[in-house]
DNA sequence: CGCGAAGTTGACATCCGTCAACATGCGTGG
DNA sequence: CCACGCATGTTGACGGATGTCAACTTCGCG
């Protein structure tokens, strides 16, 4: 798992330069719908938000959870997912028009770029979680992700339902439930109610999730271009 | 599946305002490593790139494929994945410093924002694919994604290996292989070699993938805030 | 022609989805 | 405060899908 994404200083500094609106939604309310024109993006101030799509057969598929400080709705053109409030939430709403309309006076876009970088990191993180093979691995990675977002507090609050977790991890609520109890039986977590879990063996969870524990590669600190630079193709490859 | 992400006009227009370097890598070469400082981001000019992470047990996990026009490496802080050339590739390399160093003269960041939006859309798309439950659904969604990126040409070039596809979808090469033949037996695709597939029944593939065929929601064209706006919490919820 | 890498296919075991039953928690109303 | 009902969550049995292991085939390259 990559380190928790702290709000970059630059974003705080320039926050006032983008026009924002503060909004509140009650638990379960829709913030925007799939297919709507993506005219705004959002930052969670308080509470939890989920993004989801629906298959034609009615099955739901969640593509992300967003907590305080996270960004969602940064889509190009049309929203590819809907966004719903998991709990009562307060969000800050940024207008896309502020950056894409050539005529308008432009605010400092450093903040926008910074926000989008954070959103990218979040999406990458989720891709890694969902890509795991077994239910144990997926749930372990999921819990570690929440853990990191909560400043490594072993007491986790899981505001979402089992169904939400299942639809996010590509499992059923039954498997999610069974896997929770198995993690508890293995002594990795302690379940303290529907929305509360304590991590009792973080190393064990990391091993299950297959993650290097807080590993970064400080030696390779970004040389100009690690490998060869201008190398000409020797044998043809199938490519576009 | 969301519509293919066309390169926005604004990006083309302002392309020259960001400093870029054009680089080439041979098939298999590493472009950047997981854990390196994320000092650059990249756009594929020609060829195919994959991003990947490794579990502690050595298993590989791909988080994305990037084709001509796609953006990768837009990470905050450190690269959360490595990037490797699937085929011989030409990439354009953007320096992060160009937008985050306050002292420097700032280029027009509209392009950067536009690029990041596209990268976000791509990540969302991949999340949707990997989140499917069965191997058939995953592979169907994957093929449709490639299909859309190729301007809906039914002839698909799959430059990556079966192992790449497996590590991306969270399956094994055996299951991927079996699923390919099953899709062919069902008459949905025609396999024309290791790196070439023809889609013979797009509707059937869409049904498998659970996607609304090119569905957008033009009626709901983004009202200010679909649901209630300022609503105060009635009952306490577990949240951060 | 021969070798190794990549891909395919089959047999079998395991994991997870399905179905069903039950337990728990929560809100409402008595 | 308790009774009730519904939504949510848990657990078990079973079958099907997928990982594992193994054998074979195909392809590309020397």
PDB file of C-alpha atoms in Angstrom, chain A residues 29-158:
ATOM      1  CA  UNK A  29     -28.717  10.882  -1.441  1.00  0.00           C
ATOM      2  CA  UNK A  30     -27.397  11.083  -4.977  1.00  0.00           C
ATOM      3  CA  UNK A  31     -24.779  13.774  -5.563  1.00  0.00           C
ATOM      4  CA  UNK A  32     -24.568  13.291  -9.318  1.00  0.00           C
ATOM      5  CA  UNK A  33     -25.732  10.624 -11.750  1.00  0.00           C
ATOM      6  CA  UNK A  34     -23.883   8.462 -14.234  1.00  0.00           C
ATOM      7  CA  UNK A  35     -24.090   9.985 -17.690  1.00  0.00           C
ATOM      8  CA  UNK A  36     -24.625  13.552 -16.519  1.00  0.00           C
ATOM      9  CA  UNK A  37     -22.389  16.207 -17.965  1.00  0.00           C
ATOM     10  CA  UNK A  38     -19.326  16.446 -15.757  1.00  0.00           C
ATOM     11  CA  UNK A  39     -19.529  20.122 -14.931  1.00  0.00           C
ATOM     12  CA  UNK A  40     -18.213  19.962 -11.374  1.00  0.00           C
ATOM     13  CA  UNK A  41     -15.822  18.038  -9.232  1.00  0.00           C
ATOM     14  CA  UNK A  42     -15.999  17.585  -5.505  1.00  0.00           C
ATOM     15  CA  UNK A  43     -13.892  17.310  -2.406  1.00  0.00           C
ATOM     16  CA  UNK A  44     -15.185  15.600   0.711  1.00  0.00           C
ATOM     17  CA  UNK A  45     -15.096  17.822   3.756  1.00  0.00           C
ATOM     18  CA  UNK A  46     -16.856  15.520   6.210  1.00  0.00           C
ATOM     19  CA  UNK A  47     -18.448  12.110   5.822  1.00  0.00           C
ATOM     20  CA  UNK A  48     -18.097   9.372   3.225  1.00  0.00           C
ATOM     21  CA  UNK A  49     -19.063   9.221  -0.454  1.00  0.00           C
ATOM     22  CA  UNK A  50     -19.223   6.282  -2.865  1.00  0.00           C
ATOM     23  CA  UNK A  51     -19.123   6.246  -6.666  1.00  0.00           C
ATOM     24  CA  UNK A  52     -21.021   3.520  -8.481  1.00  0.00           C
ATOM     25  CA  UNK A  53     -22.226   2.185 -11.788  1.00  0.00           C
ATOM     26  CA  UNK A  54     -25.015  -0.212 -12.611  1.00  0.00           C
ATOM     27  CA  UNK A  55     -24.880  -3.182 -14.938  1.00  0.00           C
ATOM     28  CA  UNK A  56     -27.773  -3.775 -17.284  1.00  0.00           C
ATOM     29  CA  UNK A  57     -28.831  -6.737 -15.157  1.00  0.00           C
ATOM     30  CA  UNK A  58     -29.197  -4.410 -12.191  1.00  0.00           C
ATOM     31  CA  UNK A  59     -26.051  -5.387 -10.329  1.00  0.00           C
ATOM     32  CA  UNK A  60     -24.232  -2.524  -8.723  1.00  0.00           C
ATOM     33  CA  UNK A  61     -20.533  -1.912  -8.945  1.00  0.00           C
ATOM     34  CA  UNK A  62     -18.740   0.573  -6.703  1.00  0.00           C
ATOM     35  CA  UNK A  63     -15.593   2.175  -8.036  1.00  0.00           C
ATOM     36  CA  UNK A  64     -14.465   4.034  -4.957  1.00  0.00           C
ATOM     37  CA  UNK A  65     -14.999   5.375  -1.451  1.00  0.00           C
ATOM     38  CA  UNK A  66     -14.061   8.934  -0.642  1.00  0.00           C
ATOM     39  CA  UNK A  67     -13.323  10.291   2.803  1.00  0.00           C
ATOM     40  CA  UNK A  68     -12.450  13.664   4.185  1.00  0.00           C
ATOM     41  CA  UNK A  69      -9.964  15.313   1.838  1.00  0.00           C
ATOM     42  CA  UNK A  70     -10.582  12.951  -1.081  1.00  0.00           C
ATOM     43  CA  UNK A  71     -11.620  14.134  -4.510  1.00  0.00           C
ATOM     44  CA  UNK A  72     -14.316  12.584  -6.684  1.00  0.00           C
ATOM     45  CA  UNK A  73     -16.203  13.481  -9.823  1.00  0.00           C
ATOM     46  CA  UNK A  74     -13.106  14.496 -11.778  1.00  0.00           C
ATOM     47  CA  UNK A  75     -14.409  13.043 -15.034  1.00  0.00           C
ATOM     48  CA  UNK A  76     -13.859  14.171 -18.559  1.00  0.00           C
ATOM     49  CA  UNK A  77     -17.015  14.958 -20.523  1.00  0.00           C
ATOM     50  CA  UNK A  78     -19.632  12.902 -18.729  1.00  0.00           C
ATOM     51  CA  UNK A  79     -19.604  11.292 -15.314  1.00  0.00           C
ATOM     52  CA  UNK A  80     -18.747   7.641 -15.785  1.00  0.00           C
ATOM     53  CA  UNK A  81     -20.153   6.861 -12.349  1.00  0.00           C
ATOM     54  CA  UNK A  82     -22.838   8.127 -10.049  1.00  0.00           C
ATOM     55  CA  UNK A  83     -21.876   9.516  -6.650  1.00  0.00           C
ATOM     56  CA  UNK A  84     -23.905   8.929  -3.516  1.00  0.00           C
ATOM     57  CA  UNK A  85     -23.571   9.927   0.103  1.00  0.00           C
ATOM     58  CA  UNK A  86     -22.758   6.919   2.297  1.00  0.00           C
ATOM     59  CA  UNK A  87     -23.192   8.963   5.449  1.00  0.00           C
ATOM     60  CA  UNK A  88     -24.393  12.500   5.848  1.00  0.00           C
ATOM     61  CA  UNK A  89     -21.681  14.457   4.076  1.00  0.00           C
ATOM     62  CA  UNK A  90     -20.398  17.933   3.512  1.00  0.00           C
ATOM     63  CA  UNK A  91     -18.611  18.440   0.203  1.00  0.00           C
ATOM     64  CA  UNK A  92     -16.908  21.271  -1.555  1.00  0.00           C
ATOM     65  CA  UNK A  93     -17.881  21.681  -5.172  1.00  0.00           C
ATOM     66  CA  UNK A  94     -15.491  22.996  -7.847  1.00  0.00           C
ATOM     67  CA  UNK A  95     -16.785  24.143 -11.204  1.00  0.00           C
ATOM     68  CA  UNK A  96     -14.999  22.645 -14.195  1.00  0.00           C
ATOM     69  CA  UNK A  97     -15.845  25.739 -16.192  1.00  0.00           C
ATOM     70  CA  UNK A  98     -13.468  27.728 -14.061  1.00  0.00           C
ATOM     71  CA  UNK A  99     -10.542  26.065 -15.736  1.00  0.00           C
ATOM     72  CA  UNK A 100     -11.743  25.101 -19.181  1.00  0.00           C
ATOM     73  CA  UNK A 101     -13.471  28.241 -20.460  1.00  0.00           C
ATOM     74  CA  UNK A 102     -10.862  30.235 -22.342  1.00  0.00           C
ATOM     75  CA  UNK A 103     -12.606  33.557 -21.987  1.00  0.00           C
ATOM     76  CA  UNK A 104     -12.799  33.673 -18.231  1.00  0.00           C
ATOM     77  CA  UNK A 105     -10.067  34.978 -16.007  1.00  0.00           C
ATOM     78  CA  UNK A 106      -8.170  31.923 -14.912  1.00  0.00           C
ATOM     79  CA  UNK A 107      -7.440  31.124 -11.325  1.00  0.00           C
ATOM     80  CA  UNK A 108      -4.138  29.601 -10.361  1.00  0.00           C
ATOM     81  CA  UNK A 109      -4.463  26.078 -11.593  1.00  0.00           C
ATOM     82  CA  UNK A 110      -1.782  24.656  -9.360  1.00  0.00           C
ATOM     83  CA  UNK A 111      -4.492  23.710  -6.968  1.00  0.00           C
ATOM     84  CA  UNK A 112      -6.510  21.985  -9.642  1.00  0.00           C
ATOM     85  CA  UNK A 113      -3.489  20.007 -10.747  1.00  0.00           C
ATOM     86  CA  UNK A 114      -2.692  19.095  -7.199  1.00  0.00           C
ATOM     87  CA  UNK A 115      -6.233  17.928  -6.594  1.00  0.00           C
ATOM     88  CA  UNK A 116      -6.217  15.831  -9.712  1.00  0.00           C
ATOM     89  CA  UNK A 117      -2.948  14.214  -8.711  1.00  0.00           C
ATOM     90  CA  UNK A 118      -4.488  13.163  -5.449  1.00  0.00           C
ATOM     91  CA  UNK A 119      -7.512  11.778  -7.262  1.00  0.00           C
ATOM     92  CA  UNK A 120      -5.200   9.791  -9.521  1.00  0.00           C
ATOM     93  CA  UNK A 121      -3.370   8.311  -6.563  1.00  0.00           C
ATOM     94  CA  UNK A 122      -6.671   7.276  -5.054  1.00  0.00           C
ATOM     95  CA  UNK A 123      -7.783   5.551  -8.233  1.00  0.00           C
ATOM     96  CA  UNK A 124      -4.464   3.713  -8.520  1.00  0.00           C
ATOM     97  CA  UNK A 125      -4.814   2.543  -4.954  1.00  0.00           C
ATOM     98  CA  UNK A 126      -8.266   1.138  -5.617  1.00  0.00           C
ATOM     99  CA  UNK A 127      -7.086  -0.588  -8.760  1.00  0.00           C
ATOM    100  CA  UNK A 128      -4.467  -2.357  -6.709  1.00  0.00           C
ATOM    101  CA  UNK A 129      -6.983  -3.494  -4.113  1.00  0.00           C
ATOM    102  CA  UNK A 130      -9.568  -4.827  -6.514  1.00  0.00           C
ATOM    103  CA  UNK A 131      -6.915  -6.559  -8.606  1.00  0.00           C
ATOM    104  CA  UNK A 132      -6.091  -9.020  -5.833  1.00  0.00           C
ATOM    105  CA  UNK A 133      -7.121 -12.600  -6.473  1.00  0.00           C
ATOM    106  CA  UNK A 134      -8.745 -14.027  -3.363  1.00  0.00           C
ATOM    107  CA  UNK A 135     -11.345 -12.608  -1.029  1.00  0.00           C
ATOM    108  CA  UNK A 136      -8.899 -12.644   1.894  1.00  0.00           C
ATOM    109  CA  UNK A 137      -6.358 -10.647  -0.066  1.00  0.00           C
ATOM    110  CA  UNK A 138      -8.931  -8.150  -1.262  1.00  0.00           C
ATOM    111  CA  UNK A 139     -10.409  -7.520   2.144  1.00  0.00           C
ATOM    112  CA  UNK A 140      -6.991  -7.282   3.785  1.00  0.00           C
ATOM    113  CA  UNK A 141      -5.898  -4.711   1.215  1.00  0.00           C
ATOM    114  CA  UNK A 142      -9.144  -2.835   1.657  1.00  0.00           C
ATOM    115  CA  UNK A 143      -8.808  -2.624   5.418  1.00  0.00           C
ATOM    116  CA  UNK A 144      -5.187  -1.504   5.131  1.00  0.00           C
ATOM    117  CA  UNK A 145      -6.259   1.214   2.751  1.00  0.00           C
ATOM    118  CA  UNK A 146      -8.829   2.545   5.187  1.00  0.00           C
ATOM    119  CA  UNK A 147      -6.230   2.197   7.900  1.00  0.00           C
ATOM    120  CA  UNK A 148      -3.766   4.384   6.021  1.00  0.00           C
ATOM    121  CA  UNK A 149      -6.371   6.993   5.314  1.00  0.00           C
ATOM    122  CA  UNK A 150      -7.121   7.165   9.024  1.00  0.00           C
ATOM    123  CA  UNK A 151      -3.562   8.135   9.903  1.00  0.00           C
ATOM    124  CA  UNK A 152      -2.674   4.541  10.804  1.00  0.00           C
ATOM    125  CA  UNK A 153      -5.127   4.405  13.664  1.00  0.00           C
ATOM    126  CA  UNK A 154      -5.712   0.675  14.341  1.00  0.00           C
ATOM    127  CA  UNK A 155      -9.340   1.470  15.183  1.00  0.00           C
ATOM    128  CA  UNK A 156     -11.143   1.525  11.849  1.00  0.00           C
ATOM    129  CA  UNK A 157     -14.518   3.043  11.206  1.00  0.00           C
ATOM    130  CA  UNK A 158     -16.249   1.406   8.266  1.00  0.00           C
TER     131      UNK A 158
END
